[in-house]
Amino acid sequence: MTVQTYTLTEMKRILTTVLLLLLLSGCSSGVKIEANEHSFLIGFRNNCDCEIYKVHHEYYIGDEPIGGGYACNADGSAIRSGDVMLKDFIPADFPEGANLAEFRTEVFVVDGVGKEYPCGESLNLDAAYGKEFEFTLTGNYDSGFGATWSEK
């Protein structure tokens, strides 16, 4: 009987590979994200007439900037027409005592080279934990973009 031995470097490489595979399998697990008493959701639905690669959002409480981020495909590919990219918001995303009824967001679409295009004016939401909203993004690079929202 022979016993296979590995160097520390080989063990690290094997462990890194296994962890990476576990992470990647979790990213495509199809887990449904739902709002609850500790979160609210915003979905960004792509109904644009052209390829977009990211959705950039900045959010505020009143006029105070709080945060922002991007929603995109992990592989960098274009977001397909009809696809919805979700962002969940939790208490840690806001300063203590923030009045969510003053939530406001600005939305931008991003092209394949990273240029951002605004989707109209900022949008005010009567946000609260447990609620779900969907922003429908429309337009194209020639005539501009817009966003409308609805509560689900």
Short mmCIF file of N, CA, C and O in Angstrom, two decimals, residues 10-127:
data_model
loop_
_atom_site.label_atom_id
_atom_site.label_comp_id
_atom_site.label_asym_id
_atom_site.label_seq_id
_atom_site.Cartn_x
_atom_site.Cartn_y
_atom_site.Cartn_z
N GLU A 10 0.71 22.29 -2.63
CA GLU A 10 -0.27 21.47 -3.35
C GLU A 10 -1.59 21.39 -2.59
O GLU A 10 -2.65 21.46 -3.19
N MET A 11 -1.51 21.28 -1.27
CA MET A 11 -2.73 21.23 -0.45
C MET A 11 -3.51 22.54 -0.55
O MET A 11 -4.73 22.54 -0.66
N LYS A 12 -2.79 23.66 -0.54
CA LYS A 12 -3.45 24.95 -0.68
C LYS A 12 -4.14 25.06 -2.03
O LYS A 12 -5.25 25.56 -2.13
N ARG A 13 -3.48 24.60 -3.09
CA ARG A 13 -4.06 24.66 -4.43
C ARG A 13 -5.31 23.79 -4.50
O ARG A 13 -6.33 24.20 -5.07
N ILE A 14 -5.26 22.60 -3.94
CA ILE A 14 -6.42 21.71 -3.95
C ILE A 14 -7.57 22.33 -3.16
O ILE A 14 -8.72 22.37 -3.62
N LEU A 15 -7.29 22.85 -1.98
CA LEU A 15 -8.32 23.46 -1.14
C LEU A 15 -8.92 24.68 -1.83
O LEU A 15 -10.14 24.88 -1.82
N THR A 16 -8.09 25.51 -2.46
CA THR A 16 -8.58 26.68 -3.18
C THR A 16 -9.50 26.26 -4.32
O THR A 16 -10.56 26.86 -4.52
N THR A 17 -9.14 25.24 -5.05
CA THR A 17 -9.96 24.75 -6.15
C THR A 17 -11.31 24.25 -5.65
O THR A 17 -12.36 24.56 -6.22
N VAL A 18 -11.29 23.49 -4.57
CA VAL A 18 -12.55 22.96 -4.01
C VAL A 18 -13.44 24.11 -3.54
O VAL A 18 -14.64 24.13 -3.82
N LEU A 19 -12.87 25.09 -2.83
CA LEU A 19 -13.66 26.22 -2.37
C LEU A 19 -14.23 27.02 -3.53
O LEU A 19 -15.38 27.46 -3.49
N LEU A 20 -13.43 27.23 -4.57
CA LEU A 20 -13.90 27.96 -5.74
C LEU A 20 -15.07 27.23 -6.40
O LEU A 20 -16.07 27.84 -6.76
N LEU A 21 -14.97 25.92 -6.52
CA LEU A 21 -16.07 25.14 -7.11
C LEU A 21 -17.33 25.23 -6.25
O LEU A 21 -18.45 25.35 -6.78
N LEU A 22 -17.18 25.20 -4.94
CA LEU A 22 -18.34 25.34 -4.06
C LEU A 22 -18.98 26.71 -4.22
O LEU A 22 -20.21 26.83 -4.27
N LEU A 23 -18.17 27.76 -4.28
CA LEU A 23 -18.71 29.12 -4.46
C LEU A 23 -19.43 29.25 -5.78
O LEU A 23 -20.52 29.83 -5.86
N LEU A 24 -18.83 28.75 -6.84
CA LEU A 24 -19.46 28.85 -8.16
C LEU A 24 -20.76 28.08 -8.22
O LEU A 24 -21.73 28.52 -8.83
N SER A 25 -20.82 26.93 -7.58
CA SER A 25 -22.06 26.17 -7.60
C SER A 25 -23.15 26.90 -6.82
O SER A 25 -24.31 26.86 -7.18
N GLY A 26 -22.79 27.62 -5.77
CA GLY A 26 -23.76 28.40 -5.00
C GLY A 26 -24.28 29.58 -5.78
O GLY A 26 -25.42 29.99 -5.62
N CYS A 27 -23.44 30.17 -6.64
CA CYS A 27 -23.86 31.33 -7.42
C CYS A 27 -24.94 30.97 -8.43
O CYS A 27 -25.73 31.81 -8.82
N SER A 28 -24.96 29.75 -8.87
CA SER A 28 -25.94 29.36 -9.89
C SER A 28 -26.99 28.42 -9.33
O SER A 28 -27.59 27.66 -10.05
N SER A 29 -27.22 28.49 -8.02
CA SER A 29 -28.13 27.53 -7.40
C SER A 29 -29.59 27.83 -7.64
O SER A 29 -30.43 27.00 -7.35
N GLY A 30 -29.92 29.03 -8.12
CA GLY A 30 -31.31 29.37 -8.37
C GLY A 30 -32.09 29.68 -7.10
O GLY A 30 -33.31 29.57 -7.08
N VAL A 31 -31.40 30.03 -6.05
CA VAL A 31 -32.07 30.36 -4.79
C VAL A 31 -32.90 31.62 -4.99
O VAL A 31 -32.43 32.62 -5.51
N LYS A 32 -34.15 31.57 -4.57
CA LYS A 32 -35.04 32.71 -4.71
C LYS A 32 -34.83 33.65 -3.53
O LYS A 32 -34.87 33.24 -2.38
N ILE A 33 -34.59 34.91 -3.83
CA ILE A 33 -34.44 35.92 -2.80
C ILE A 33 -35.80 36.57 -2.60
O ILE A 33 -36.45 36.97 -3.56
N GLU A 34 -36.23 36.65 -1.36
CA GLU A 34 -37.51 37.27 -1.05
C GLU A 34 -37.33 38.29 0.06
O GLU A 34 -36.50 38.14 0.94
N ALA A 35 -38.13 39.35 0.01
CA ALA A 35 -38.12 40.33 1.07
C ALA A 35 -38.71 39.71 2.33
O ALA A 35 -39.55 38.81 2.26
N ASN A 36 -38.25 40.18 3.48
CA ASN A 36 -38.81 39.73 4.75
C ASN A 36 -38.79 40.90 5.72
O ASN A 36 -38.51 42.03 5.31
N GLU A 37 -39.06 40.65 6.99
CA GLU A 37 -39.13 41.74 7.95
C GLU A 37 -37.79 42.43 8.19
O GLU A 37 -37.74 43.47 8.84
N HIS A 38 -36.72 41.86 7.64
CA HIS A 38 -35.38 42.44 7.80
C HIS A 38 -34.76 42.88 6.48
O HIS A 38 -33.56 43.15 6.43
N SER A 39 -35.54 42.94 5.43
CA SER A 39 -34.99 43.36 4.14
C SER A 39 -36.10 43.87 3.22
O SER A 39 -37.27 43.58 3.43
N PHE A 40 -35.69 44.64 2.22
CA PHE A 40 -36.57 44.93 1.10
C PHE A 40 -35.78 44.74 -0.17
O PHE A 40 -34.55 44.74 -0.15
N LEU A 41 -36.48 44.50 -1.26
CA LEU A 41 -35.83 44.16 -2.54
C LEU A 41 -36.16 45.17 -3.61
O LEU A 41 -37.27 45.70 -3.66
N ILE A 42 -35.17 45.39 -4.48
CA ILE A 42 -35.40 46.10 -5.72
C ILE A 42 -34.90 45.21 -6.85
O ILE A 42 -33.76 44.74 -6.83
N GLY A 43 -35.78 44.95 -7.81
CA GLY A 43 -35.41 44.23 -9.01
C GLY A 43 -35.26 45.21 -10.16
O GLY A 43 -36.08 46.12 -10.30
N PHE A 44 -34.22 45.04 -10.95
CA PHE A 44 -33.98 45.88 -12.12
C PHE A 44 -34.26 45.03 -13.35
O PHE A 44 -33.49 44.13 -13.68
N ARG A 45 -35.40 45.28 -14.03
CA ARG A 45 -35.78 44.50 -15.22
C ARG A 45 -35.27 45.20 -16.48
O ARG A 45 -35.56 46.36 -16.73
N ASN A 46 -34.52 44.47 -17.28
CA ASN A 46 -33.99 45.02 -18.53
C ASN A 46 -35.02 44.89 -19.64
O ASN A 46 -35.25 43.80 -20.15
N ASN A 47 -35.62 46.01 -20.02
CA ASN A 47 -36.49 46.06 -21.20
C ASN A 47 -35.91 47.05 -22.21
O ASN A 47 -36.66 47.67 -22.98
N CYS A 48 -34.60 47.24 -22.19
CA CYS A 48 -33.94 48.18 -23.10
C CYS A 48 -33.89 47.61 -24.51
O CYS A 48 -33.94 46.40 -24.71
N ASP A 49 -33.76 48.52 -25.48
CA ASP A 49 -33.71 48.14 -26.89
C ASP A 49 -32.30 47.88 -27.36
O ASP A 49 -32.04 47.90 -28.57
N CYS A 50 -31.36 47.69 -26.46
CA CYS A 50 -29.96 47.49 -26.82
C CYS A 50 -29.30 46.64 -25.74
O CYS A 50 -29.89 46.36 -24.71
N GLU A 51 -28.06 46.24 -26.00
CA GLU A 51 -27.33 45.47 -25.00
C GLU A 51 -26.84 46.38 -23.88
O GLU A 51 -26.26 47.43 -24.13
N ILE A 52 -27.12 45.96 -22.65
CA ILE A 52 -26.54 46.63 -21.49
C ILE A 52 -25.77 45.57 -20.70
O ILE A 52 -26.09 44.38 -20.76
N TYR A 53 -24.75 46.01 -19.98
CA TYR A 53 -23.87 45.06 -19.30
C TYR A 53 -23.94 45.15 -17.78
O TYR A 53 -23.61 44.19 -17.10
N LYS A 54 -24.35 46.29 -17.27
CA LYS A 54 -24.48 46.46 -15.83
C LYS A 54 -25.60 47.44 -15.55
O LYS A 54 -25.94 48.27 -16.40
N VAL A 55 -26.13 47.34 -14.34
CA VAL A 55 -27.04 48.35 -13.81
C VAL A 55 -26.33 48.93 -12.59
O VAL A 55 -25.94 48.19 -11.68
N HIS A 56 -26.13 50.24 -12.60
CA HIS A 56 -25.49 50.93 -11.49
C HIS A 56 -26.56 51.70 -10.74
O HIS A 56 -27.38 52.37 -11.36
N HIS A 57 -26.56 51.59 -9.42
CA HIS A 57 -27.53 52.34 -8.63
C HIS A 57 -26.81 53.03 -7.47
O HIS A 57 -25.86 52.50 -6.92
N GLU A 58 -27.26 54.23 -7.18
CA GLU A 58 -26.80 54.99 -6.02
C GLU A 58 -28.04 55.27 -5.19
O GLU A 58 -29.08 55.61 -5.73
N TYR A 59 -27.95 55.12 -3.87
CA TYR A 59 -29.15 55.36 -3.07
C TYR A 59 -28.87 56.34 -1.94
O TYR A 59 -27.75 56.51 -1.48
N TYR A 60 -29.96 57.01 -1.53
CA TYR A 60 -29.92 58.11 -0.59
C TYR A 60 -31.06 57.97 0.41
O TYR A 60 -32.06 57.33 0.13
N ILE A 61 -30.90 58.60 1.55
CA ILE A 61 -32.00 58.87 2.46
C ILE A 61 -32.14 60.38 2.43
O ILE A 61 -31.25 61.11 2.87
N GLY A 62 -33.24 60.85 1.84
CA GLY A 62 -33.38 62.29 1.60
C GLY A 62 -32.28 62.71 0.62
O GLY A 62 -32.14 62.13 -0.44
N ASP A 63 -31.48 63.69 1.01
CA ASP A 63 -30.38 64.15 0.16
C ASP A 63 -29.03 63.57 0.57
O ASP A 63 -28.01 63.89 -0.03
N GLU A 64 -29.01 62.73 1.61
CA GLU A 64 -27.75 62.17 2.10
C GLU A 64 -27.39 60.90 1.32
O GLU A 64 -28.12 59.92 1.34
N PRO A 65 -26.22 60.91 0.62
CA PRO A 65 -25.80 59.69 -0.07
C PRO A 65 -25.47 58.59 0.94
O PRO A 65 -24.79 58.84 1.93
N ILE A 66 -25.97 57.39 0.68
CA ILE A 66 -25.76 56.28 1.61
C ILE A 66 -24.88 55.20 0.99
O ILE A 66 -23.97 54.70 1.62
N GLY A 67 -25.14 54.83 -0.26
CA GLY A 67 -24.36 53.75 -0.87
C GLY A 67 -24.73 53.55 -2.32
O GLY A 67 -25.46 54.35 -2.91
N GLY A 68 -24.26 52.46 -2.87
CA GLY A 68 -24.55 52.15 -4.26
C GLY A 68 -23.91 50.83 -4.63
O GLY A 68 -23.26 50.18 -3.82
N GLY A 69 -24.09 50.47 -5.88
CA GLY A 69 -23.50 49.22 -6.34
C GLY A 69 -23.88 48.93 -7.77
O GLY A 69 -24.51 49.74 -8.45
N TYR A 70 -23.47 47.76 -8.21
CA TYR A 70 -23.71 47.30 -9.57
C TYR A 70 -24.40 45.95 -9.54
O TYR A 70 -24.16 45.13 -8.66
N ALA A 71 -25.26 45.72 -10.53
CA ALA A 71 -25.85 44.41 -10.76
C ALA A 71 -25.43 44.01 -12.16
O ALA A 71 -25.56 44.78 -13.11
N CYS A 72 -24.86 42.81 -12.28
CA CYS A 72 -24.37 42.36 -13.59
C CYS A 72 -24.26 40.84 -13.57
O CYS A 72 -24.35 40.21 -12.52
N ASN A 73 -24.06 40.28 -14.73
CA ASN A 73 -23.81 38.85 -14.85
C ASN A 73 -22.38 38.57 -14.40
O ASN A 73 -21.46 39.34 -14.70
N ALA A 74 -22.19 37.47 -13.70
CA ALA A 74 -20.87 37.13 -13.16
C ALA A 74 -19.82 36.98 -14.26
O ALA A 74 -18.65 37.27 -14.05
N ASP A 75 -20.24 36.55 -15.44
CA ASP A 75 -19.28 36.34 -16.53
C ASP A 75 -19.05 37.58 -17.37
O ASP A 75 -18.32 37.56 -18.36
N GLY A 76 -19.70 38.70 -17.02
CA GLY A 76 -19.50 39.95 -17.75
C GLY A 76 -20.32 40.07 -19.02
O GLY A 76 -20.21 41.06 -19.73
N SER A 77 -21.16 39.09 -19.29
CA SER A 77 -21.96 39.12 -20.52
C SER A 77 -23.09 40.13 -20.40
O SER A 77 -23.42 40.59 -19.31
N ALA A 78 -23.68 40.46 -21.54
CA ALA A 78 -24.80 41.40 -21.56
C ALA A 78 -25.98 40.84 -20.78
O ALA A 78 -26.20 39.62 -20.75
N ILE A 79 -26.73 41.73 -20.15
CA ILE A 79 -27.94 41.34 -19.44
C ILE A 79 -29.04 41.16 -20.49
O ILE A 79 -29.34 42.09 -21.24
N ARG A 80 -29.61 39.99 -20.55
CA ARG A 80 -30.61 39.70 -21.58
C ARG A 80 -31.89 40.50 -21.35
O ARG A 80 -32.25 40.82 -20.22
N SER A 81 -32.57 40.79 -22.44
CA SER A 81 -33.86 41.47 -22.36
C SER A 81 -34.82 40.62 -21.55
O SER A 81 -34.93 39.41 -21.76
N GLY A 82 -35.49 41.24 -20.59
CA GLY A 82 -36.42 40.54 -19.73
C GLY A 82 -35.82 40.05 -18.42
O GLY A 82 -36.54 39.73 -17.49
N ASP A 83 -34.48 39.96 -18.35
CA ASP A 83 -33.84 39.51 -17.12
C ASP A 83 -34.02 40.53 -16.01
O ASP A 83 -34.07 41.74 -16.26
N VAL A 84 -34.11 40.03 -14.78
CA VAL A 84 -34.24 40.88 -13.60
C VAL A 84 -33.03 40.64 -12.71
O VAL A 84 -32.74 39.51 -12.34
N MET A 85 -32.35 41.71 -12.37
CA MET A 85 -31.21 41.67 -11.45
C MET A 85 -31.71 42.18 -10.10
O MET A 85 -32.30 43.26 -10.03
N LEU A 86 -31.50 41.42 -9.03
CA LEU A 86 -32.04 41.77 -7.71
C LEU A 86 -30.99 42.38 -6.79
O LEU A 86 -29.83 41.97 -6.80
N LYS A 87 -31.42 43.32 -6.00
CA LYS A 87 -30.61 43.89 -4.92
C LYS A 87 -31.46 43.88 -3.67
O LYS A 87 -32.57 44.41 -3.65
N ASP A 88 -30.93 43.26 -2.61
CA ASP A 88 -31.65 43.29 -1.34
C ASP A 88 -30.98 44.32 -0.44
O ASP A 88 -29.79 44.52 -0.47
N PHE A 89 -31.80 44.99 0.34
CA PHE A 89 -31.35 46.00 1.29
C PHE A 89 -31.68 45.52 2.69
O PHE A 89 -32.80 45.10 2.96
N ILE A 90 -30.68 45.60 3.57
CA ILE A 90 -30.83 45.17 4.95
C ILE A 90 -30.47 46.33 5.87
O ILE A 90 -29.89 47.32 5.41
N PRO A 91 -30.78 46.25 7.17
CA PRO A 91 -30.49 47.36 8.06
C PRO A 91 -29.03 47.82 8.04
O PRO A 91 -28.75 49.02 8.17
N ALA A 92 -28.09 46.91 7.84
CA ALA A 92 -26.68 47.29 7.80
C ALA A 92 -26.34 48.20 6.62
O ALA A 92 -25.28 48.83 6.61
N ASP A 93 -27.23 48.29 5.63
CA ASP A 93 -27.00 49.16 4.47
C ASP A 93 -27.33 50.62 4.77
O ASP A 93 -27.12 51.48 3.91
N PHE A 94 -27.84 50.91 5.97
CA PHE A 94 -28.30 52.25 6.30
C PHE A 94 -27.76 52.67 7.67
O PHE A 94 -27.51 51.83 8.53
N PRO A 95 -27.65 54.00 7.87
CA PRO A 95 -27.29 54.46 9.21
C PRO A 95 -28.41 54.14 10.20
O PRO A 95 -29.58 54.04 9.81
N GLU A 96 -28.04 53.98 11.46
CA GLU A 96 -29.03 53.69 12.49
C GLU A 96 -30.10 54.78 12.52
O GLU A 96 -29.80 55.97 12.44
N GLY A 97 -31.35 54.37 12.58
CA GLY A 97 -32.46 55.30 12.65
C GLY A 97 -32.86 55.93 11.33
O GLY A 97 -33.66 56.86 11.30
N ALA A 98 -32.32 55.41 10.21
CA ALA A 98 -32.65 55.98 8.90
C ALA A 98 -34.14 55.85 8.61
O ALA A 98 -34.75 54.82 8.91
N ASN A 99 -34.72 56.90 8.05
CA ASN A 99 -36.14 56.90 7.69
C ASN A 99 -36.27 56.37 6.27
O ASN A 99 -36.07 57.09 5.29
N LEU A 100 -36.63 55.10 6.13
CA LEU A 100 -36.71 54.47 4.80
C LEU A 100 -37.77 55.09 3.92
O LEU A 100 -37.72 54.95 2.69
N ALA A 101 -38.73 55.81 4.50
CA ALA A 101 -39.75 56.49 3.69
C ALA A 101 -39.12 57.60 2.85
O ALA A 101 -39.74 58.06 1.90
N GLU A 102 -37.88 58.00 3.16
CA GLU A 102 -37.17 59.02 2.39
C GLU A 102 -36.16 58.39 1.42
O GLU A 102 -35.28 59.08 0.90
N PHE A 103 -36.28 57.08 1.16
CA PHE A 103 -35.35 56.38 0.26
C PHE A 103 -35.49 56.93 -1.15
O PHE A 103 -36.58 57.13 -1.67
N ARG A 104 -34.36 57.18 -1.76
CA ARG A 104 -34.31 57.68 -3.14
C ARG A 104 -33.15 56.99 -3.84
O ARG A 104 -32.12 56.71 -3.22
N THR A 105 -33.32 56.69 -5.12
CA THR A 105 -32.24 56.04 -5.85
C THR A 105 -32.08 56.64 -7.24
O THR A 105 -33.04 57.14 -7.83
N GLU A 106 -30.86 56.61 -7.73
CA GLU A 106 -30.53 56.98 -9.10
C GLU A 106 -30.05 55.72 -9.79
O GLU A 106 -29.30 54.94 -9.20
N VAL A 107 -30.49 55.52 -11.03
CA VAL A 107 -30.17 54.30 -11.76
C VAL A 107 -29.49 54.67 -13.08
O VAL A 107 -29.88 55.63 -13.75
N PHE A 108 -28.49 53.88 -13.43
CA PHE A 108 -27.73 54.06 -14.67
C PHE A 108 -27.57 52.70 -15.33
O PHE A 108 -27.45 51.69 -14.64
N VAL A 109 -27.57 52.68 -16.66
CA VAL A 109 -27.16 51.47 -17.38
C VAL A 109 -25.73 51.68 -17.84
O VAL A 109 -25.28 52.81 -18.05
N VAL A 110 -25.01 50.58 -17.99
CA VAL A 110 -23.60 50.63 -18.35
C VAL A 110 -23.39 49.81 -19.61
O VAL A 110 -23.87 48.67 -19.71
N ASP A 111 -22.68 50.41 -20.58
CA ASP A 111 -22.44 49.70 -21.84
C ASP A 111 -21.23 48.77 -21.72
O ASP A 111 -20.64 48.63 -20.65
N GLY A 112 -20.85 48.16 -22.82
CA GLY A 112 -19.78 47.17 -22.84
C GLY A 112 -18.39 47.70 -22.57
O GLY A 112 -17.48 46.93 -22.28
N VAL A 113 -18.21 49.02 -22.65
CA VAL A 113 -16.89 49.61 -22.36
C VAL A 113 -16.89 50.37 -21.04
O VAL A 113 -15.93 51.04 -20.71
N GLY A 114 -17.99 50.30 -20.29
CA GLY A 114 -18.05 50.90 -18.97
C GLY A 114 -18.63 52.30 -18.90
O GLY A 114 -18.66 52.90 -17.83
N LYS A 115 -19.13 52.82 -20.01
CA LYS A 115 -19.74 54.15 -19.99
C LYS A 115 -21.13 54.05 -19.38
O LYS A 115 -21.91 53.16 -19.71
N GLU A 116 -21.46 55.00 -18.49
CA GLU A 116 -22.74 55.00 -17.80
C GLU A 116 -23.71 56.00 -18.42
O GLU A 116 -23.32 57.09 -18.82
N TYR A 117 -24.99 55.60 -18.46
CA TYR A 117 -26.06 56.42 -19.01
C TYR A 117 -27.17 56.51 -17.97
O TYR A 117 -27.68 55.48 -17.53
N PRO A 118 -27.57 57.72 -17.58
CA PRO A 118 -28.63 57.85 -16.56
C PRO A 118 -29.97 57.37 -17.10
O PRO A 118 -30.28 57.52 -18.28
N CYS A 119 -30.76 56.81 -16.19
CA CYS A 119 -32.12 56.37 -16.53
C CYS A 119 -33.10 57.37 -15.94
O CYS A 119 -33.86 57.09 -15.01
N GLY A 120 -33.08 58.58 -16.47
CA GLY A 120 -33.99 59.62 -16.01
C GLY A 120 -33.56 60.21 -14.68
O GLY A 120 -32.42 60.11 -14.27
N GLU A 121 -34.53 60.81 -14.02
CA GLU A 121 -34.29 61.47 -12.73
C GLU A 121 -34.24 60.44 -11.60
O GLU A 121 -34.62 59.28 -11.80
N SER A 122 -33.84 60.88 -10.42
CA SER A 122 -33.85 59.98 -9.26
C SER A 122 -35.29 59.60 -8.94
O SER A 122 -36.24 60.33 -9.23
N LEU A 123 -35.44 58.43 -8.35
CA LEU A 123 -36.76 57.88 -8.05
C LEU A 123 -36.93 57.76 -6.54
O LEU A 123 -36.07 57.21 -5.85
N ASN A 124 -38.04 58.29 -6.04
CA ASN A 124 -38.36 58.20 -4.61
C ASN A 124 -39.26 57.00 -4.38
O ASN A 124 -40.23 56.80 -5.10
N LEU A 125 -38.92 56.23 -3.35
CA LEU A 125 -39.73 55.07 -2.97
C LEU A 125 -40.14 55.19 -1.52
O LEU A 125 -39.37 55.68 -0.69
N ASP A 126 -41.31 54.71 -1.21
CA ASP A 126 -41.74 54.60 0.18
C ASP A 126 -41.27 53.24 0.67
O ASP A 126 -42.05 52.31 0.86
N ALA A 127 -39.94 53.11 0.83
CA ALA A 127 -39.35 51.83 1.17
C ALA A 127 -39.67 51.44 2.61
O ALA A 127 -39.83 52.29 3.48
#
